[in-house]
Amino acid sequence: MASDLETLLEMGFDKAKAELAVKKSGGLQGALEWLETHQDKSYEEIVATSAEAANSEDDPHAEPEALKPGEEAHSLVCNECGKKFRSQAQAEFHASKTQHVDFAESTEEIAPLTEEEKKARLEELRQKLAEKRAGMSDQDKIDKKRNEEIRRKSTKETQDIKEDLKKKEQLKEAAAKRKEKQDEIDAKARIKAKIAADKEERRLRAEKEKAEREGRAAPVAAQPMPAPTKAGPVESKPASAYTEARLRLQTSAGNLQKTFPVTTTLFEIAAAVTQDTGTEVQSFTQNFPKKVFDAVDFGATLKELGLVPSASLIVK
């Protein structure tokens, strides 16, 4: 069975440093830990440091001695943390990462890493990278979930706005159609009245001419009916003469008696009922004559819907 020293030599460690590691640690595991701790120091540095002070061999902040005349620098050392570098590029990279600025030249020539050391360093880097990726993955999940919540909330608000605009547009279109229909009815009524008046005027003119030819008195034009007296029956006012409408609203919370201007829309009536009862109104139903007023009719006024001077509506 190979000794600890032979095992260290087979792994590629320097013989002098391996002997010192076995001597100071007394075992293979301890020797490996000692070599890892002193991997950046040469054998001469370790011996010199041990001779000066027994407890100073692990001090990474010890400043290197200045170069003597004729000595050539083989590496760079950071006086702030004690790390050594083979090239100026490595020292500059270290400075950019740590913000260290105090560097000095060293005569120690840093040996290249062995295959085992390279594998160990590579495995350490892989583990750190895996941990970093795992942390980023967890953060990405949190960010993705938060972004999805924001997107859903934004989508719902956008849909609500679109539905509200669509509803208002439908009410506006329905009101425009009703107005167009009413204007057409009024125009036809005016034409009929004009035709009837022209016909009556021609009839009276023809009778007058006939009476003049026959030498008799011309017929008298029909007089408008006299206004009723106090003793006689009083005619009811037409719906167009009223300025207010009395409504009896049957809701699930009870009956409401309210008076509104005839220009009030069903949309405003529904809002008033919602404010009083706390329930949203979908439609109004009139039993006699049987009619159902839904969202399409909400833009119409009480006068346009024939709910003047009074009406009884079931709220749903």
Short mmCIF file of C-alpha atoms in Angstrom, two decimals, residues 176-194 304:
data_model
loop_
_atom_site.label_atom_id
_atom_site.label_comp_id
_atom_site.label_asym_id
_atom_site.label_seq_id
_atom_site.Cartn_x
_atom_site.Cartn_y
_atom_site.Cartn_z
CA ALA A 176 -81.36 57.33 -32.37
CA LYS A 177 -83.59 54.71 -34.02
CA ARG A 178 -86.54 55.63 -31.81
CA LYS A 179 -86.03 59.31 -32.55
CA GLU A 180 -85.80 58.57 -36.26
CA LYS A 181 -89.00 56.52 -36.10
CA GLN A 182 -90.81 59.21 -34.10
CA ASP A 183 -89.64 61.91 -36.54
CA GLU A 184 -91.02 59.81 -39.39
CA ILE A 185 -94.36 59.42 -37.62
CA ASP A 186 -94.52 63.15 -36.90
CA ALA A 187 -93.65 63.97 -40.52
CA LYS A 188 -96.41 61.65 -41.80
CA ALA A 189 -98.89 63.22 -39.37
CA ARG A 190 -97.98 66.71 -40.60
CA ILE A 191 -98.39 65.62 -44.22
CA LYS A 192 -101.77 64.06 -43.50
CA ALA A 193 -102.89 67.20 -41.64
CA LYS A 194 -101.75 69.38 -44.55
CA GLU A 304 -91.27 58.32 -25.50
#
